[in-house]
mmCIF file of C-alpha atoms in Angstrom:
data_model
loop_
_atom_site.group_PDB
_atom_site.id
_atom_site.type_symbol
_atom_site.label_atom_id
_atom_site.label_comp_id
_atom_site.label_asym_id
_atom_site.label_seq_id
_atom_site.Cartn_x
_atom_site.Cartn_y
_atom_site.Cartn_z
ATOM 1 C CA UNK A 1 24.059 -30.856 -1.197
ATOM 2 C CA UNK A 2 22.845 -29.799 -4.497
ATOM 3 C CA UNK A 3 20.930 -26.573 -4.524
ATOM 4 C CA UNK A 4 19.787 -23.812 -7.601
ATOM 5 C CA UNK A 5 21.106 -22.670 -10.249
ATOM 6 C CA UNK A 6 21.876 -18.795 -9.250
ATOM 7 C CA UNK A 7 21.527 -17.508 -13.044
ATOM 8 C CA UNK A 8 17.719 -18.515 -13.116
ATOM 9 C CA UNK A 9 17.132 -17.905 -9.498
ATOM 10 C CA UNK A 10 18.382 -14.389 -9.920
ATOM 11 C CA UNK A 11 16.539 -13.676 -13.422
ATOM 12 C CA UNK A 12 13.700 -15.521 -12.355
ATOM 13 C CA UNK A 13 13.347 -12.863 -9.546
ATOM 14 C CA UNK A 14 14.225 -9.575 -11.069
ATOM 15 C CA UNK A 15 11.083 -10.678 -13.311
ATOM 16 C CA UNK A 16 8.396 -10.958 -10.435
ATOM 17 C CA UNK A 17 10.218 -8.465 -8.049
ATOM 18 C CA UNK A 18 7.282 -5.642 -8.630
ATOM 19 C CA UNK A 19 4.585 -7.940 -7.619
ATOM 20 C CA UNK A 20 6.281 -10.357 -5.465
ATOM 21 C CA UNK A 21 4.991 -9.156 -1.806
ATOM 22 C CA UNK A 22 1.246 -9.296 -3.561
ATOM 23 C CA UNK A 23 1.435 -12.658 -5.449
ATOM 24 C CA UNK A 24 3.024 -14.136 -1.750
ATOM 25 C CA UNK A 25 0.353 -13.068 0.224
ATOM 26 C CA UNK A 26 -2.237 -14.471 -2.181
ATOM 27 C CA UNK A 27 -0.782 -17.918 -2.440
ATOM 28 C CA UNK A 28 -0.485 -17.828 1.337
ATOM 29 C CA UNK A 29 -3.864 -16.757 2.098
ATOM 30 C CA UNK A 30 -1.960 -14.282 4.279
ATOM 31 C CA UNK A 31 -0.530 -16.852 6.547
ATOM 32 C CA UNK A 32 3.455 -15.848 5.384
ATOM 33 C CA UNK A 33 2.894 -12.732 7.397
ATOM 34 C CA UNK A 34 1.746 -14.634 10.502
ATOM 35 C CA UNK A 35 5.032 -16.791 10.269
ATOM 36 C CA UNK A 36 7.600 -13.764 9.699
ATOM 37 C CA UNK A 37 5.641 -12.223 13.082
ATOM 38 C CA UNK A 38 6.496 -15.864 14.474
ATOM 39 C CA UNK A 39 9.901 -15.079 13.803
ATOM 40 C CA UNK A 40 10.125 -11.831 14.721
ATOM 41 C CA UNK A 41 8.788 -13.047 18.427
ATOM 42 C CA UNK A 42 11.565 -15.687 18.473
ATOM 43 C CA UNK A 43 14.432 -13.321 17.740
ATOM 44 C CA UNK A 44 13.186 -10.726 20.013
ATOM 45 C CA UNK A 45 14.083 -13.381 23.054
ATOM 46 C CA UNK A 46 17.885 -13.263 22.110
ATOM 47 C CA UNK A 47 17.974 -9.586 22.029
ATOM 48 C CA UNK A 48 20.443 -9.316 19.215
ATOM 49 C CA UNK A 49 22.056 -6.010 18.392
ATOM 50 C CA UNK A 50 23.883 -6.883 14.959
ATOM 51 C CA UNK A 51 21.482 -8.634 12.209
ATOM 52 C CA UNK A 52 22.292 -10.120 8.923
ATOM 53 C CA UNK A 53 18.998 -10.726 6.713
ATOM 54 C CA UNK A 54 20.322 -13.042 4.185
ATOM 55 C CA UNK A 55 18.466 -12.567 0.945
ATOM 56 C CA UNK A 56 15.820 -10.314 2.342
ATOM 57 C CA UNK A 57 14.145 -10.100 -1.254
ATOM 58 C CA UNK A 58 11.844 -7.082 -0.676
ATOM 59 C CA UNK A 59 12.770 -6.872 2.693
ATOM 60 C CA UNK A 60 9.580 -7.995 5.091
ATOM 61 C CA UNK A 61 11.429 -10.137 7.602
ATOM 62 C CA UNK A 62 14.063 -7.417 7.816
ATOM 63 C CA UNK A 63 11.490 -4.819 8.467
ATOM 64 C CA UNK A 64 9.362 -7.392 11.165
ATOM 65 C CA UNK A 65 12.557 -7.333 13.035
ATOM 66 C CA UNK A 66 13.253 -3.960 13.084
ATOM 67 C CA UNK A 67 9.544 -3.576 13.972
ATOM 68 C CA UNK A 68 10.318 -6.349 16.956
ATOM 69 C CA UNK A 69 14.001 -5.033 18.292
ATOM 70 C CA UNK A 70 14.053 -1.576 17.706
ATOM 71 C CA UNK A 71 17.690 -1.170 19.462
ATOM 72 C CA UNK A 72 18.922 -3.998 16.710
ATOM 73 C CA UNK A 73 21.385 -2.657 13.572
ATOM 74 C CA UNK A 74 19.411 -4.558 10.828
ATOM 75 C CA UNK A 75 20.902 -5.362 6.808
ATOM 76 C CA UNK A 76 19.569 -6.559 4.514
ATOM 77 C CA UNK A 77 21.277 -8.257 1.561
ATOM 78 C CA UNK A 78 20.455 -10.022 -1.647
ATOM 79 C CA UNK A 79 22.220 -11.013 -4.859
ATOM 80 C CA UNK A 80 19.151 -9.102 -7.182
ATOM 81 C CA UNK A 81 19.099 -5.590 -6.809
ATOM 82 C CA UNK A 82 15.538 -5.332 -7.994
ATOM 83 C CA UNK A 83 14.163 -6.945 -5.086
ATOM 84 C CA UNK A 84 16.402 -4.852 -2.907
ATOM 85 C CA UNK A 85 15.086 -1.880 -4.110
ATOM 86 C CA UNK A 86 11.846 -3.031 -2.864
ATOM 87 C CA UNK A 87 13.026 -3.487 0.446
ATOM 88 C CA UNK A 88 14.901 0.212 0.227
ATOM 89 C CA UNK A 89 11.412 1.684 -0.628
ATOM 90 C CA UNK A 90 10.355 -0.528 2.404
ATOM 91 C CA UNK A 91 12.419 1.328 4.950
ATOM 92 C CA UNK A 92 14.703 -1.432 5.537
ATOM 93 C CA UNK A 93 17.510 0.827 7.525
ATOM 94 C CA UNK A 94 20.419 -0.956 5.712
ATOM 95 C CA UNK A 95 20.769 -2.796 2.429
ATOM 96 C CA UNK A 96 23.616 -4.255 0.176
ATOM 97 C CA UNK A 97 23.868 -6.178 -2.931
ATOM 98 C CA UNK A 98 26.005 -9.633 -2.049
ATOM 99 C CA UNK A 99 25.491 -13.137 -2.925
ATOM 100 C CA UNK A 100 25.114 -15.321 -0.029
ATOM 101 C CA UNK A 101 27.644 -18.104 -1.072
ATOM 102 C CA UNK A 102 30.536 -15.628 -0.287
ATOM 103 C CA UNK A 103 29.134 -12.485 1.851
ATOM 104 C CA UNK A 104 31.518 -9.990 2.188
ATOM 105 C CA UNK A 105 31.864 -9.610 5.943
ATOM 106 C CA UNK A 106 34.613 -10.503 8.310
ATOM 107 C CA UNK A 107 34.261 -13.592 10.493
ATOM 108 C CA UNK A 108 31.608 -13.194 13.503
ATOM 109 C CA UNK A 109 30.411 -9.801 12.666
ATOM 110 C CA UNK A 110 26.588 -10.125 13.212
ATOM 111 C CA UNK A 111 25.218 -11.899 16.351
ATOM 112 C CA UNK A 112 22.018 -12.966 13.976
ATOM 113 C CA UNK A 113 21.626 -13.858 11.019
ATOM 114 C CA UNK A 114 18.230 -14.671 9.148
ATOM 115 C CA UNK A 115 17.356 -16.373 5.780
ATOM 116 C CA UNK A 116 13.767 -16.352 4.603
ATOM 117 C CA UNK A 117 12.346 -18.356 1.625
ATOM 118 C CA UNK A 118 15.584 -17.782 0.397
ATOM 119 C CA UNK A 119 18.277 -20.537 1.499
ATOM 120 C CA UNK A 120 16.001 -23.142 -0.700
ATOM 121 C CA UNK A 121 16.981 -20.704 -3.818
ATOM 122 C CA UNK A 122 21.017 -21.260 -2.966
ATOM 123 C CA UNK A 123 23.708 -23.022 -5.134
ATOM 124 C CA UNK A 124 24.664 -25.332 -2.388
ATOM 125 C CA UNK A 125 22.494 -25.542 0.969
ATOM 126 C CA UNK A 126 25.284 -27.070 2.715
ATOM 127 C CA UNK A 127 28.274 -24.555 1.774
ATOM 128 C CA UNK A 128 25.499 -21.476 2.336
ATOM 129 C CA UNK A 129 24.926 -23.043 5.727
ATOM 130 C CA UNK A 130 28.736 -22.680 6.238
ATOM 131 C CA UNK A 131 29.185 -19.279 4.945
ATOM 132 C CA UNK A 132 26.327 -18.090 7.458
ATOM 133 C CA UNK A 133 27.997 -20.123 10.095
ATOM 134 C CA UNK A 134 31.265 -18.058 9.579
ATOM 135 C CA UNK A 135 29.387 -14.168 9.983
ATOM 136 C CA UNK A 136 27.692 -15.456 12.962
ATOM 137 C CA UNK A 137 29.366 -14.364 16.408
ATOM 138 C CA UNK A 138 30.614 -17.096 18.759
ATOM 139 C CA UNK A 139 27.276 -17.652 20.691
ATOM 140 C CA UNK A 140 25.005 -16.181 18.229
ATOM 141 C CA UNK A 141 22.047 -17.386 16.186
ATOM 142 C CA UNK A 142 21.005 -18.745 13.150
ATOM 143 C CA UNK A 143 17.076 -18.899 11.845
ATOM 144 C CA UNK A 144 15.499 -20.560 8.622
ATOM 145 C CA UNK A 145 12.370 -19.798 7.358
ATOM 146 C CA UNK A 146 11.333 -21.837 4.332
ATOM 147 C CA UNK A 147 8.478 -23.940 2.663
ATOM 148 C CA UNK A 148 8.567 -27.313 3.988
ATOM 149 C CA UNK A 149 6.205 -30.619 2.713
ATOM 150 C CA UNK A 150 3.439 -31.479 4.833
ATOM 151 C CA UNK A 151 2.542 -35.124 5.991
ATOM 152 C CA UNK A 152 -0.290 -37.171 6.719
ATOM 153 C CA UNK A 153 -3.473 -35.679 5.561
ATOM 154 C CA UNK A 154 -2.207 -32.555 3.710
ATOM 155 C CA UNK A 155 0.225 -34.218 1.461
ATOM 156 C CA UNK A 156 -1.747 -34.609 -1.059
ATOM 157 C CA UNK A 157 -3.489 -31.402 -1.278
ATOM 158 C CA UNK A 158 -1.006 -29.675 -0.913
ATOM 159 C CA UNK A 159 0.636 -31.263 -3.515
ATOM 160 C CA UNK A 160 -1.762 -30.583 -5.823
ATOM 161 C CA UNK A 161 -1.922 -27.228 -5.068
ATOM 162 C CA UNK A 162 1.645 -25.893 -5.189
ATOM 163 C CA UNK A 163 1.926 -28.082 -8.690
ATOM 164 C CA UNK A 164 -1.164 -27.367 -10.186
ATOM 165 C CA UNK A 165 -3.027 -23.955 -8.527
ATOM 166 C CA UNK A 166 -0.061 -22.178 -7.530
ATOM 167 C CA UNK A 167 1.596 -21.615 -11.118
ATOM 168 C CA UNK A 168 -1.859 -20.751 -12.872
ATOM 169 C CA UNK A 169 -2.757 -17.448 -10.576
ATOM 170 C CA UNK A 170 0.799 -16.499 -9.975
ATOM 171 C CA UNK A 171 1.050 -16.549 -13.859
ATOM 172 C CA UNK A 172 -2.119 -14.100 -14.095
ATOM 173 C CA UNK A 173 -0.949 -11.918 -10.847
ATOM 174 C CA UNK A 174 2.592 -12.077 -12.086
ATOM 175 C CA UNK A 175 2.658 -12.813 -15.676
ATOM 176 C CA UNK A 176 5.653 -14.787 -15.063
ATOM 177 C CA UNK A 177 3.720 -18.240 -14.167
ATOM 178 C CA UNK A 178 7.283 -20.248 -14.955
ATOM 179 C CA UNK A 179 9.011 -18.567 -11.977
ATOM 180 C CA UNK A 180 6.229 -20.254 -9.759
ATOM 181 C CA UNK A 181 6.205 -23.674 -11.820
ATOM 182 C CA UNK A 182 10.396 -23.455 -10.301
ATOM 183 C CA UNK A 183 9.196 -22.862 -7.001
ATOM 184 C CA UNK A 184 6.554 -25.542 -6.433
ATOM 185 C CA UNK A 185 9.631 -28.162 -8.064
ATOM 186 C CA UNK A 186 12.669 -26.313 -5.354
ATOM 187 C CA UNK A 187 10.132 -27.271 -2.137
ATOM 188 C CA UNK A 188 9.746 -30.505 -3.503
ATOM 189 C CA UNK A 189 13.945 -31.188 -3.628
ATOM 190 C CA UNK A 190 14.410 -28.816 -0.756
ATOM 191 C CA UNK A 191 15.465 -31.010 2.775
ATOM 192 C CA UNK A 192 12.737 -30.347 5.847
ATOM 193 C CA UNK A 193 12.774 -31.583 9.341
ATOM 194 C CA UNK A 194 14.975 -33.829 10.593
ATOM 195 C CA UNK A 195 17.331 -33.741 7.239
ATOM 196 C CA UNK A 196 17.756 -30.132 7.018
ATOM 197 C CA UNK A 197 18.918 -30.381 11.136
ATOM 198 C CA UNK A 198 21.541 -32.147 9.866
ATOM 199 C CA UNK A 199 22.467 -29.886 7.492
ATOM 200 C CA UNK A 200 23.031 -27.422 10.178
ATOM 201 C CA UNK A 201 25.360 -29.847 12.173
ATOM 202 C CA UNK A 202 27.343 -30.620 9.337
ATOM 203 C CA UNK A 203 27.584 -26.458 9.280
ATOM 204 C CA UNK A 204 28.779 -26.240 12.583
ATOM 205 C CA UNK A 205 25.934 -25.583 14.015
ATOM 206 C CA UNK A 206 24.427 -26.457 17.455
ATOM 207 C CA UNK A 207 21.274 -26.974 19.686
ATOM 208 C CA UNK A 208 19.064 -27.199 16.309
ATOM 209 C CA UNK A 209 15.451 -26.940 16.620
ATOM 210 C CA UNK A 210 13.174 -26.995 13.907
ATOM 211 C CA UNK A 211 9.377 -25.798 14.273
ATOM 212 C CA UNK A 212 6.928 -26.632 11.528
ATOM 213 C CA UNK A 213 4.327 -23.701 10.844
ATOM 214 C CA UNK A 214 0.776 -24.384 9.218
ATOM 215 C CA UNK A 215 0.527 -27.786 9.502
ATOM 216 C CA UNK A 216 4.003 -28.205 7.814
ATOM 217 C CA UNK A 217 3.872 -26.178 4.753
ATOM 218 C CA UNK A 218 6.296 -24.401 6.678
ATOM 219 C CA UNK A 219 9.325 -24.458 8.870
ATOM 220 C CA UNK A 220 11.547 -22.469 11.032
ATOM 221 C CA UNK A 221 14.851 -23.998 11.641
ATOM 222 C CA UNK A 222 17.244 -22.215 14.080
ATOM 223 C CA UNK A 223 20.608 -23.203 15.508
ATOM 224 C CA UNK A 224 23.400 -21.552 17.144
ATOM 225 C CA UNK A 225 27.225 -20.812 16.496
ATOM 226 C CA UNK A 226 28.987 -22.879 19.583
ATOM 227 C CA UNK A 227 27.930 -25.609 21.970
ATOM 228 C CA UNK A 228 24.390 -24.770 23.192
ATOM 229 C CA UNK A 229 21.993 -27.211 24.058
ATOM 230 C CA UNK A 230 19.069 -25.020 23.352
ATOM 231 C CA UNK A 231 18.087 -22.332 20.737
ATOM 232 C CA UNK A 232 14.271 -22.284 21.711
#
């Protein structure tokens, strides 16, 4: 499936990488640090010792995990090496510079592998999905944490919000309100729920769960690499 284009993604970025952590919390109201402790809770259940954080940006899943499994070897990686510096300053224990579309470690070398906000930014969600699939240890774990559209009563706020509010104060907070005007338009293309499950079985993956966070603005998707009937 069609995804970004990785030119603008990755100038887009390098542009709001010194106030991105700040401008995220703001939008969320603080509620994208409750979900990355969500995850973190998750991944602490499959005890992993080798963890791939797949465009970690400025690094605050990476560090939640560490924070969570303390006996876990975590990277960090990203195709902008603004934001990783970010995540360096952090204390992120390990960090490279590779693009996610072609990562340059051997088959099955990390028995987790994480991606938030950041598989939605990808060329192609399908063939990112299979290039996480082939790090990922026989047995191990994918998770997905990305923006998702809410139903029922929220649509339409929402809506209006992440069109209308969300550009105008990133653009004052940021200065870079056209980065924001990209995001609110990649959630709306971006597949949630039960498409984005079938994206992972396509990938290779099984005994995929997604979890929708907030009401549905946002959703954790996790599967596993082998036949499992389970992941949470």
């Amino acid at each position: 499936m069609t995804g970004q284009d990785p030119k603008f993604v990755k100038s887009a970025f390098a542009k709001i990488a010194d106030r991105y952590v700040l401008t995220n919390h703001v939008l969320s109201l603080g509620t994208d640090i409750l979900w990355r402790k969500k995850v973190g809770r998750i991944v602490r259940e499959w005890d992993p010792k080798k963890v791939l954080d797949v465009a970690t940006g400025t690094g605050d899943l990476a560090l939640e995990i560490q924070n969570k499994c303390p006996d876990a070897e975590v990277l960090g990686t990203d195709f902008c090496p603004e934001m990783l510096a970010h995540a360096e300053n952090s204390g992120v224990q390990k960090t490279r510079v590779a693009d996610a579309m072609n990562l340059p470690f051997e088959d099955g070398g990390f028995d987790l592998v994480t991606v938030a906000f950041g598989l939605r930014n990808m060329a192609c969600w399908q063939d990112a999905l299979k290039e996480l699939n082939r790090v990922i240890s026989p047995g191990g774990h994918l998770l997905v944490l990305d923006f998702s559209l809410p139903k029922g009563i929220l649509a339409k706020p929402y809506g209006f919000y992440l069109n209308k509010v969300l550009p105008r104060i990133a653009g004052v907070l940021t200065g870079q309100g056209e980065a924001y005007r990209y995001l609110a338009g990649s959630i709306g293309e971006f597949p949630s729920g039960e498409a984005m499950l079938e994206l992972f079985r396509k990938a290779g993956f099984s005994g995929e769960e997604a979890k929708p966070l907030s009401g549905g603005i946002a959703s954790i998707y996790c599967g596993a690499r082998g036949q499992v009937e389970s992941v949470l």
